Short mmCIF file of N, CA and C in Angstrom, two decimals:
data_model
loop_
_atom_site.label_atom_id
_atom_site.label_comp_id
_atom_site.label_asym_id
_atom_site.label_seq_id
_atom_site.Cartn_x
_atom_site.Cartn_y
_atom_site.Cartn_z
N MET I 1 25.41 18.20 4.52
CA MET I 1 26.47 18.07 3.55
C MET I 1 25.94 17.33 2.32
N ASN I 2 26.45 17.75 1.17
CA ASN I 2 26.01 17.06 -0.03
C ASN I 2 26.82 15.77 -0.23
N LYS I 3 26.30 14.92 -1.10
CA LYS I 3 26.93 13.61 -1.31
C LYS I 3 28.33 13.74 -1.88
N SER I 4 28.55 14.69 -2.73
CA SER I 4 29.86 14.88 -3.35
C SER I 4 30.92 15.23 -2.31
N LEU I 5 30.59 16.14 -1.40
CA LEU I 5 31.53 16.55 -0.36
C LEU I 5 31.80 15.40 0.60
N THR I 6 30.76 14.66 0.96
CA THR I 6 30.93 13.51 1.86
C THR I 6 31.84 12.47 1.21
N PHE I 7 31.65 12.21 -0.08
CA PHE I 7 32.48 11.26 -0.80
C PHE I 7 33.94 11.71 -0.83
N LYS I 8 34.16 13.00 -1.08
CA LYS I 8 35.52 13.53 -1.13
C LYS I 8 36.21 13.41 0.23
N ILE I 9 35.50 13.70 1.29
CA ILE I 9 36.08 13.60 2.64
C ILE I 9 36.41 12.14 2.96
N ALA I 10 35.49 11.24 2.65
CA ALA I 10 35.71 9.81 2.91
C ALA I 10 36.88 9.28 2.10
N THR I 11 36.94 9.67 0.84
CA THR I 11 38.04 9.24 -0.02
C THR I 11 39.37 9.79 0.48
N GLY I 12 39.39 11.03 0.87
CA GLY I 12 40.61 11.64 1.41
C GLY I 12 41.08 10.95 2.67
N ALA I 13 40.15 10.63 3.56
CA ALA I 13 40.50 9.93 4.81
C ALA I 13 41.06 8.55 4.51
N LEU I 14 40.47 7.87 3.53
CA LEU I 14 40.95 6.54 3.15
C LEU I 14 42.38 6.62 2.63
N PHE I 15 42.65 7.53 1.70
CA PHE I 15 43.99 7.65 1.14
C PHE I 15 45.00 8.10 2.19
N ALA I 16 44.60 8.94 3.10
CA ALA I 16 45.49 9.39 4.17
C ALA I 16 45.88 8.23 5.07
N SER I 17 44.91 7.37 5.40
CA SER I 17 45.22 6.23 6.27
C SER I 17 46.08 5.21 5.55
N ILE I 18 45.89 5.04 4.25
CA ILE I 18 46.74 4.13 3.48
C ILE I 18 48.17 4.65 3.47
N GLY I 19 48.34 5.92 3.31
CA GLY I 19 49.68 6.51 3.30
C GLY I 19 50.44 6.28 4.59
N PHE I 20 49.76 6.38 5.72
CA PHE I 20 50.43 6.18 7.00
C PHE I 20 50.83 4.72 7.19
N SER I 21 49.98 3.79 6.79
CA SER I 21 50.30 2.38 7.03
C SER I 21 51.31 1.85 6.03
N ALA I 22 51.49 2.50 4.90
CA ALA I 22 52.40 2.01 3.88
C ALA I 22 53.82 2.54 4.03
N GLN I 23 54.05 3.40 5.00
CA GLN I 23 55.40 3.94 5.17
C GLN I 23 56.35 2.85 5.61
N ALA I 24 57.59 2.94 5.15
CA ALA I 24 58.62 1.97 5.51
C ALA I 24 59.11 2.23 6.92
N ALA I 25 59.62 1.18 7.53
CA ALA I 25 60.18 1.30 8.87
C ALA I 25 61.49 2.07 8.82
N ASP I 26 61.79 2.77 9.89
CA ASP I 26 63.05 3.51 9.97
C ASP I 26 64.23 2.57 10.19
N VAL I 27 64.00 1.45 10.82
CA VAL I 27 65.04 0.46 11.08
C VAL I 27 64.55 -0.89 10.55
N VAL I 28 65.39 -1.57 9.79
CA VAL I 28 65.02 -2.85 9.21
C VAL I 28 65.83 -3.95 9.88
N THR I 29 65.14 -4.97 10.34
CA THR I 29 65.82 -6.15 10.88
C THR I 29 66.05 -7.10 9.72
N ASP I 30 67.27 -7.59 9.61
CA ASP I 30 67.66 -8.38 8.45
C ASP I 30 68.30 -9.69 8.90
N ASN I 31 67.70 -10.81 8.55
CA ASN I 31 68.31 -12.11 8.83
C ASN I 31 69.24 -12.45 7.68
N SER I 32 70.54 -12.33 7.94
CA SER I 32 71.53 -12.57 6.91
C SER I 32 72.69 -13.35 7.50
N ILE I 33 73.42 -14.03 6.68
CA ILE I 33 74.50 -14.90 7.14
C ILE I 33 75.64 -14.09 7.76
N GLY I 34 76.17 -14.59 8.85
CA GLY I 34 77.30 -13.95 9.51
C GLY I 34 78.63 -14.42 8.94
N MET I 35 79.68 -13.68 9.24
CA MET I 35 81.00 -13.97 8.69
C MET I 35 81.52 -15.35 9.10
N GLU I 36 81.37 -15.71 10.37
CA GLU I 36 81.92 -16.98 10.84
C GLU I 36 81.24 -18.17 10.18
N LEU I 37 79.92 -18.13 10.09
CA LEU I 37 79.20 -19.22 9.44
C LEU I 37 79.57 -19.27 7.96
N ALA I 38 79.66 -18.12 7.31
CA ALA I 38 80.04 -18.07 5.90
C ALA I 38 81.42 -18.68 5.69
N ARG I 39 82.36 -18.32 6.55
CA ARG I 39 83.72 -18.87 6.46
C ARG I 39 83.70 -20.39 6.59
N ASP I 40 82.94 -20.88 7.56
CA ASP I 40 82.90 -22.33 7.78
C ASP I 40 82.22 -23.07 6.64
N ILE I 41 81.21 -22.48 6.04
CA ILE I 41 80.57 -23.10 4.87
C ILE I 41 81.56 -23.17 3.71
N ALA I 42 82.28 -22.08 3.47
CA ALA I 42 83.28 -22.08 2.38
C ALA I 42 84.36 -23.13 2.64
N THR I 43 84.85 -23.19 3.87
CA THR I 43 85.89 -24.17 4.21
C THR I 43 85.39 -25.60 4.03
N GLU I 44 84.21 -25.89 4.55
CA GLU I 44 83.66 -27.25 4.43
C GLU I 44 83.37 -27.62 2.98
N THR I 45 83.00 -26.64 2.18
CA THR I 45 82.75 -26.91 0.76
C THR I 45 84.05 -27.30 0.06
N ILE I 46 85.12 -26.57 0.34
CA ILE I 46 86.42 -26.91 -0.25
C ILE I 46 86.87 -28.29 0.21
N MET I 47 86.69 -28.59 1.49
CA MET I 47 87.10 -29.89 2.01
C MET I 47 86.28 -31.02 1.37
N ALA I 48 85.00 -30.80 1.15
CA ALA I 48 84.16 -31.82 0.52
C ALA I 48 84.64 -32.11 -0.90
N CYS I 49 84.99 -31.05 -1.63
CA CYS I 49 85.48 -31.26 -2.99
C CYS I 49 86.87 -31.90 -2.99
N ARG I 50 87.71 -31.52 -2.05
CA ARG I 50 89.03 -32.17 -1.93
C ARG I 50 88.87 -33.67 -1.74
N ASP I 51 87.92 -34.05 -0.89
CA ASP I 51 87.67 -35.48 -0.65
C ASP I 51 87.30 -36.21 -1.94
N ASP I 52 86.69 -35.48 -2.88
CA ASP I 52 86.32 -36.06 -4.17
C ASP I 52 87.40 -35.87 -5.23
N GLY I 53 88.51 -35.24 -4.83
CA GLY I 53 89.63 -35.05 -5.76
C GLY I 53 89.57 -33.79 -6.60
N TYR I 54 88.74 -32.81 -6.21
CA TYR I 54 88.58 -31.58 -6.98
C TYR I 54 89.15 -30.39 -6.23
N HIS I 55 89.72 -29.46 -6.98
CA HIS I 55 90.24 -28.21 -6.42
C HIS I 55 89.33 -27.09 -6.90
N ILE I 56 88.67 -26.47 -5.96
CA ILE I 56 87.61 -25.51 -6.30
C ILE I 56 87.76 -24.22 -5.52
N SER I 57 86.92 -23.28 -5.86
CA SER I 57 86.73 -22.07 -5.06
C SER I 57 85.30 -22.09 -4.55
N ALA I 58 85.13 -21.56 -3.34
CA ALA I 58 83.79 -21.44 -2.75
C ALA I 58 83.61 -20.00 -2.28
N VAL I 59 82.51 -19.40 -2.68
CA VAL I 59 82.19 -18.03 -2.28
C VAL I 59 80.82 -18.04 -1.62
N VAL I 60 80.75 -17.46 -0.43
CA VAL I 60 79.48 -17.35 0.28
C VAL I 60 79.09 -15.88 0.31
N VAL I 61 77.86 -15.61 -0.13
CA VAL I 61 77.33 -14.24 -0.12
C VAL I 61 76.14 -14.18 0.83
N ASP I 62 75.86 -12.97 1.31
CA ASP I 62 74.69 -12.80 2.17
C ASP I 62 73.45 -12.66 1.30
N ARG I 63 72.33 -12.41 1.93
CA ARG I 63 71.06 -12.36 1.20
C ARG I 63 70.99 -11.21 0.19
N HIS I 64 71.93 -10.28 0.26
CA HIS I 64 71.96 -9.15 -0.66
C HIS I 64 73.01 -9.32 -1.76
N GLY I 65 73.72 -10.44 -1.75
CA GLY I 65 74.75 -10.68 -2.75
C GLY I 65 76.10 -10.10 -2.39
N LEU I 66 76.30 -9.72 -1.15
CA LEU I 66 77.59 -9.20 -0.71
C LEU I 66 78.46 -10.35 -0.21
N VAL I 67 79.70 -10.39 -0.65
CA VAL I 67 80.60 -11.48 -0.29
C VAL I 67 80.88 -11.44 1.21
N ARG I 68 80.68 -12.59 1.85
CA ARG I 68 80.99 -12.74 3.28
C ARG I 68 82.23 -13.61 3.47
N ALA I 69 82.48 -14.55 2.54
CA ALA I 69 83.67 -15.40 2.60
C ALA I 69 83.99 -15.88 1.19
N ALA I 70 85.27 -15.91 0.87
CA ALA I 70 85.71 -16.40 -0.44
C ALA I 70 87.02 -17.14 -0.24
N LEU I 71 87.04 -18.41 -0.63
CA LEU I 71 88.24 -19.23 -0.50
C LEU I 71 88.53 -19.92 -1.82
N ARG I 72 89.81 -19.93 -2.19
CA ARG I 72 90.26 -20.65 -3.39
C ARG I 72 91.24 -21.71 -2.95
N ASP I 73 90.96 -22.96 -3.30
CA ASP I 73 91.88 -24.04 -2.98
C ASP I 73 93.21 -23.77 -3.68
N ASP I 74 94.28 -24.28 -3.13
CA ASP I 74 95.62 -23.97 -3.63
C ASP I 74 95.79 -24.24 -5.12
N LEU I 75 95.20 -25.28 -5.62
CA LEU I 75 95.39 -25.64 -7.03
C LEU I 75 94.23 -25.24 -7.94
N ALA I 76 93.28 -24.52 -7.40
CA ALA I 76 92.14 -24.06 -8.22
C ALA I 76 92.56 -22.86 -9.07
N SER I 77 92.01 -22.77 -10.25
CA SER I 77 92.26 -21.64 -11.13
C SER I 77 91.76 -20.35 -10.49
N ARG I 78 92.44 -19.26 -10.77
CA ARG I 78 92.02 -17.98 -10.20
C ARG I 78 90.64 -17.56 -10.70
N PHE I 79 90.26 -18.01 -11.87
CA PHE I 79 88.96 -17.64 -12.44
C PHE I 79 87.79 -18.28 -11.70
N THR I 80 88.08 -19.34 -10.96
CA THR I 80 86.99 -20.03 -10.24
C THR I 80 86.39 -19.15 -9.16
N LEU I 81 87.15 -18.22 -8.60
CA LEU I 81 86.60 -17.31 -7.58
C LEU I 81 85.47 -16.46 -8.16
N GLU I 82 85.72 -15.86 -9.31
CA GLU I 82 84.70 -15.01 -9.93
C GLU I 82 83.47 -15.82 -10.34
N ILE I 83 83.70 -16.98 -10.91
CA ILE I 83 82.58 -17.81 -11.35
C ILE I 83 81.74 -18.25 -10.15
N ALA I 84 82.41 -18.65 -9.07
CA ALA I 84 81.69 -19.07 -7.86
C ALA I 84 80.85 -17.93 -7.30
N GLU I 85 81.40 -16.72 -7.28
CA GLU I 85 80.65 -15.57 -6.78
C GLU I 85 79.43 -15.30 -7.65
N ARG I 86 79.60 -15.40 -8.96
CA ARG I 86 78.48 -15.13 -9.86
C ARG I 86 77.38 -16.19 -9.72
N LYS I 87 77.77 -17.44 -9.47
CA LYS I 87 76.78 -18.49 -9.22
C LYS I 87 76.00 -18.21 -7.93
N ALA I 88 76.71 -17.80 -6.89
CA ALA I 88 76.05 -17.47 -5.62
C ALA I 88 75.09 -16.29 -5.82
N ASN I 89 75.52 -15.29 -6.56
CA ASN I 89 74.65 -14.12 -6.82
C ASN I 89 73.39 -14.52 -7.58
N MET I 90 73.54 -15.44 -8.54
CA MET I 90 72.37 -15.92 -9.29
C MET I 90 71.38 -16.58 -8.34
N THR I 91 71.90 -17.34 -7.41
CA THR I 91 71.05 -18.02 -6.43
C THR I 91 70.31 -17.02 -5.56
N VAL I 92 71.00 -15.98 -5.12
CA VAL I 92 70.37 -14.94 -4.30
C VAL I 92 69.31 -14.19 -5.11
N MET I 93 69.61 -13.91 -6.35
CA MET I 93 68.65 -13.17 -7.17
C MET I 93 67.36 -13.97 -7.38
N ALA I 94 67.51 -15.27 -7.64
CA ALA I 94 66.35 -16.10 -7.95
C ALA I 94 65.75 -16.80 -6.72
N TRP I 95 66.47 -16.84 -5.64
CA TRP I 95 66.12 -17.58 -4.43
C TRP I 95 65.75 -19.02 -4.72
N THR I 96 66.52 -19.60 -5.62
CA THR I 96 66.48 -21.03 -5.88
C THR I 96 67.88 -21.43 -6.29
N ASP I 97 68.22 -22.68 -6.13
CA ASP I 97 69.55 -23.12 -6.53
C ASP I 97 69.76 -22.80 -8.01
N SER I 98 70.98 -22.41 -8.34
CA SER I 98 71.24 -21.93 -9.71
C SER I 98 70.97 -22.99 -10.76
N GLY I 99 71.22 -24.25 -10.45
CA GLY I 99 70.93 -25.32 -11.41
C GLY I 99 69.44 -25.47 -11.67
N GLN I 100 68.63 -25.33 -10.63
CA GLN I 100 67.18 -25.40 -10.79
C GLN I 100 66.68 -24.22 -11.63
N PHE I 101 67.24 -23.05 -11.36
CA PHE I 101 66.86 -21.87 -12.13
C PHE I 101 67.24 -22.05 -13.60
N ARG I 102 68.43 -22.59 -13.82
CA ARG I 102 68.93 -22.82 -15.18
C ARG I 102 67.95 -23.70 -15.96
N GLU I 103 67.48 -24.76 -15.33
CA GLU I 103 66.54 -25.67 -15.99
C GLU I 103 65.18 -25.02 -16.21
N ALA I 104 64.72 -24.28 -15.21
CA ALA I 104 63.37 -23.70 -15.28
C ALA I 104 63.28 -22.51 -16.23
N ARG I 105 64.37 -21.75 -16.36
CA ARG I 105 64.31 -20.51 -17.14
C ARG I 105 65.32 -20.49 -18.27
N SER I 106 65.39 -21.56 -19.02
CA SER I 106 66.31 -21.59 -20.16
C SER I 106 65.97 -20.52 -21.19
N ASP I 107 64.73 -20.01 -21.15
CA ASP I 107 64.30 -18.99 -22.09
C ASP I 107 65.02 -17.66 -21.90
N ILE I 108 65.53 -17.39 -20.70
CA ILE I 108 66.21 -16.10 -20.46
C ILE I 108 67.66 -16.29 -19.99
N ARG I 109 68.14 -17.51 -20.04
CA ARG I 109 69.50 -17.80 -19.55
C ARG I 109 70.55 -16.93 -20.23
N GLN I 110 70.52 -16.83 -21.53
CA GLN I 110 71.55 -16.07 -22.24
C GLN I 110 71.53 -14.60 -21.87
N GLU I 111 70.35 -14.04 -21.72
CA GLU I 111 70.26 -12.62 -21.35
C GLU I 111 70.83 -12.38 -19.96
N LEU I 112 70.53 -13.26 -19.01
CA LEU I 112 71.02 -13.09 -17.64
C LEU I 112 72.54 -13.23 -17.56
N ASN I 113 73.12 -14.04 -18.42
CA ASN I 113 74.58 -14.19 -18.42
C ASN I 113 75.29 -12.91 -18.82
N HIS I 114 74.57 -11.95 -19.38
CA HIS I 114 75.17 -10.67 -19.76
C HIS I 114 75.05 -9.62 -18.66
N ILE I 115 74.40 -9.95 -17.57
CA ILE I 115 74.29 -9.02 -16.44
C ILE I 115 75.51 -9.18 -15.56
N ASP I 116 76.17 -8.08 -15.29
CA ASP I 116 77.38 -8.10 -14.48
C ASP I 116 77.11 -8.73 -13.12
N GLY I 117 77.91 -9.71 -12.76
CA GLY I 117 77.80 -10.34 -11.45
C GLY I 117 76.95 -11.60 -11.41
N LEU I 118 76.33 -11.96 -12.53
CA LEU I 118 75.49 -13.16 -12.57
C LEU I 118 75.99 -14.14 -13.61
N ILE I 119 75.78 -15.42 -13.35
CA ILE I 119 76.00 -16.44 -14.36
C ILE I 119 75.02 -17.58 -14.08
N VAL I 120 74.37 -18.05 -15.11
CA VAL I 120 73.36 -19.09 -14.96
C VAL I 120 74.02 -20.44 -15.24
N MET I 121 74.61 -21.00 -14.18
CA MET I 121 75.26 -22.30 -14.25
C MET I 121 74.95 -23.04 -12.95
N ASP I 122 74.98 -24.35 -13.00
CA ASP I 122 74.81 -25.15 -11.80
C ASP I 122 76.00 -24.93 -10.87
N GLY I 123 75.75 -24.96 -9.56
CA GLY I 123 76.82 -24.80 -8.59
C GLY I 123 76.56 -23.72 -7.56
N GLY I 124 75.40 -23.08 -7.60
CA GLY I 124 75.00 -22.11 -6.58
C GLY I 124 73.88 -22.71 -5.75
N ILE I 125 74.06 -22.72 -4.42
CA ILE I 125 73.09 -23.35 -3.52
C ILE I 125 72.67 -22.34 -2.46
N LYS I 126 71.37 -22.22 -2.23
CA LYS I 126 70.89 -21.27 -1.22
C LYS I 126 71.15 -21.80 0.18
N VAL I 127 71.30 -20.87 1.12
CA VAL I 127 71.48 -21.20 2.53
C VAL I 127 70.25 -20.70 3.26
N VAL I 128 69.52 -21.62 3.88
CA VAL I 128 68.26 -21.30 4.55
C VAL I 128 68.40 -21.62 6.03
N SER I 129 67.95 -20.69 6.86
CA SER I 129 67.98 -20.88 8.32
C SER I 129 66.64 -20.45 8.91
N GLY I 130 66.00 -21.36 9.62
CA GLY I 130 64.72 -21.03 10.25
C GLY I 130 63.67 -20.56 9.27
N GLY I 131 63.73 -21.05 8.04
CA GLY I 131 62.78 -20.64 7.01
C GLY I 131 63.15 -19.37 6.28
N PHE I 132 64.27 -18.74 6.65
CA PHE I 132 64.73 -17.51 6.01
C PHE I 132 65.88 -17.81 5.06
N ASN I 133 65.85 -17.19 3.88
CA ASN I 133 66.99 -17.25 2.97
C ASN I 133 68.04 -16.29 3.52
N ILE I 134 69.16 -16.82 4.01
CA ILE I 134 70.17 -15.97 4.64
C ILE I 134 71.39 -15.75 3.77
N GLY I 135 71.49 -16.46 2.66
CA GLY I 135 72.64 -16.30 1.79
C GLY I 135 72.71 -17.43 0.78
N ALA I 136 73.87 -17.55 0.15
CA ALA I 136 74.08 -18.60 -0.84
C ALA I 136 75.56 -18.91 -0.92
N VAL I 137 75.86 -20.13 -1.35
CA VAL I 137 77.24 -20.53 -1.60
C VAL I 137 77.36 -20.87 -3.09
N GLY I 138 78.40 -20.35 -3.71
CA GLY I 138 78.69 -20.66 -5.09
C GLY I 138 79.99 -21.42 -5.17
N VAL I 139 80.05 -22.40 -6.04
CA VAL I 139 81.22 -23.27 -6.16
C VAL I 139 81.61 -23.36 -7.62
N SER I 140 82.92 -23.35 -7.87
CA SER I 140 83.42 -23.50 -9.23
C SER I 140 84.76 -24.21 -9.21
N GLY I 141 84.98 -25.09 -10.17
CA GLY I 141 86.27 -25.75 -10.31
C GLY I 141 86.20 -27.24 -10.49
N ALA I 142 85.14 -27.88 -10.03
CA ALA I 142 84.97 -29.31 -10.26
C ALA I 142 84.59 -29.51 -11.73
N PRO I 143 84.79 -30.71 -12.25
CA PRO I 143 84.45 -30.93 -13.67
C PRO I 143 82.94 -31.09 -13.88
N GLY I 144 82.25 -29.98 -13.77
CA GLY I 144 80.80 -29.96 -13.96
C GLY I 144 80.10 -29.30 -12.80
N GLY I 145 79.10 -28.51 -13.11
CA GLY I 145 78.35 -27.79 -12.09
C GLY I 145 77.63 -28.70 -11.12
N ASP I 146 77.23 -29.89 -11.59
CA ASP I 146 76.57 -30.83 -10.69
C ASP I 146 77.50 -31.26 -9.57
N LYS I 147 78.78 -31.40 -9.88
CA LYS I 147 79.78 -31.77 -8.86
C LYS I 147 80.06 -30.59 -7.94
N ASP I 148 80.08 -29.38 -8.49
CA ASP I 148 80.21 -28.17 -7.66
C ASP I 148 79.08 -28.13 -6.64
N ALA I 149 77.86 -28.30 -7.13
CA ALA I 149 76.68 -28.25 -6.26
C ALA I 149 76.72 -29.35 -5.20
N ALA I 150 77.19 -30.53 -5.59
CA ALA I 150 77.25 -31.65 -4.64
C ALA I 150 78.19 -31.33 -3.48
N CYS I 151 79.31 -30.68 -3.76
CA CYS I 151 80.25 -30.29 -2.69
C CYS I 151 79.59 -29.31 -1.73
N ALA I 152 78.88 -28.33 -2.27
CA ALA I 152 78.20 -27.35 -1.42
C ALA I 152 77.13 -28.03 -0.57
N LYS I 153 76.39 -28.94 -1.16
CA LYS I 153 75.33 -29.63 -0.42
C LYS I 153 75.91 -30.48 0.71
N LYS I 154 77.06 -31.12 0.46
CA LYS I 154 77.72 -31.89 1.53
C LYS I 154 78.11 -30.98 2.68
N ALA I 155 78.66 -29.82 2.36
CA ALA I 155 79.07 -28.87 3.40
C ALA I 155 77.86 -28.38 4.19
N LEU I 156 76.79 -28.03 3.49
CA LEU I 156 75.59 -27.55 4.18
C LEU I 156 74.98 -28.65 5.05
N GLN I 157 75.03 -29.87 4.57
CA GLN I 157 74.52 -30.99 5.37
C GLN I 157 75.36 -31.17 6.63
N LYS I 158 76.67 -31.06 6.50
CA LYS I 158 77.55 -31.21 7.66
C LYS I 158 77.28 -30.13 8.71
N LEU I 159 76.96 -28.93 8.26
CA LEU I 159 76.70 -27.81 9.16
C LEU I 159 75.21 -27.57 9.40
N ASN I 160 74.38 -28.52 9.01
CA ASN I 160 72.93 -28.35 9.02
C ASN I 160 72.37 -27.87 10.36
N GLU I 161 72.76 -28.51 11.44
CA GLU I 161 72.19 -28.14 12.74
C GLU I 161 72.55 -26.70 13.10
N ARG I 162 73.78 -26.34 12.86
CA ARG I 162 74.22 -24.96 13.14
C ARG I 162 73.47 -23.96 12.27
N ILE I 163 73.32 -24.27 11.00
CA ILE I 163 72.63 -23.37 10.07
C ILE I 163 71.16 -23.24 10.45
N GLU I 164 70.51 -24.35 10.71
CA GLU I 164 69.08 -24.34 10.99
C GLU I 164 68.73 -23.49 12.20
N PHE I 165 69.60 -23.49 13.19
CA PHE I 165 69.30 -22.75 14.41
C PHE I 165 70.02 -21.41 14.49
N ALA I 166 70.59 -20.96 13.38
CA ALA I 166 71.29 -19.67 13.37
C ALA I 166 70.31 -18.51 13.53
N VAL I 167 69.12 -18.64 12.96
CA VAL I 167 68.09 -17.60 13.08
C VAL I 167 67.13 -18.04 14.17
N GLU I 168 66.94 -17.18 15.15
CA GLU I 168 66.04 -17.51 16.27
C GLU I 168 64.65 -17.00 16.02
#
């Protein structure tokens, strides 16, 4: 065989083997937050803010940005639900707390605020279990995003053991 033909056969075999190994799986296992845990995180977040005298909404989304639980305290504005969801979505998109993203990427903050479903404001906190990002909680209604975030962090701390061992 000549060198050109040998090279073509070797190259073809290489590309064929790459194609087989790069195929996606037919079934995907996904570590994502369940409804009960999401509900409890939202409830504990509202209770934490109530203890501080704030009436807020808390929205928990899964790792894909799909709402798993949404609660609005009795005296919270109806608009807080949408804002909380958008904060949670921002957290899922960036996989960092929304306040940290806001500080780190002020150069694109305005552009991202024009994307439907996102808002770059403090108050979105990621939910991590067993090293996996399983979702996020967004909070709106306290007088300042730092206070929104603090309520979510208190709730996550209260449920820490349950969250940490949710993913096996």
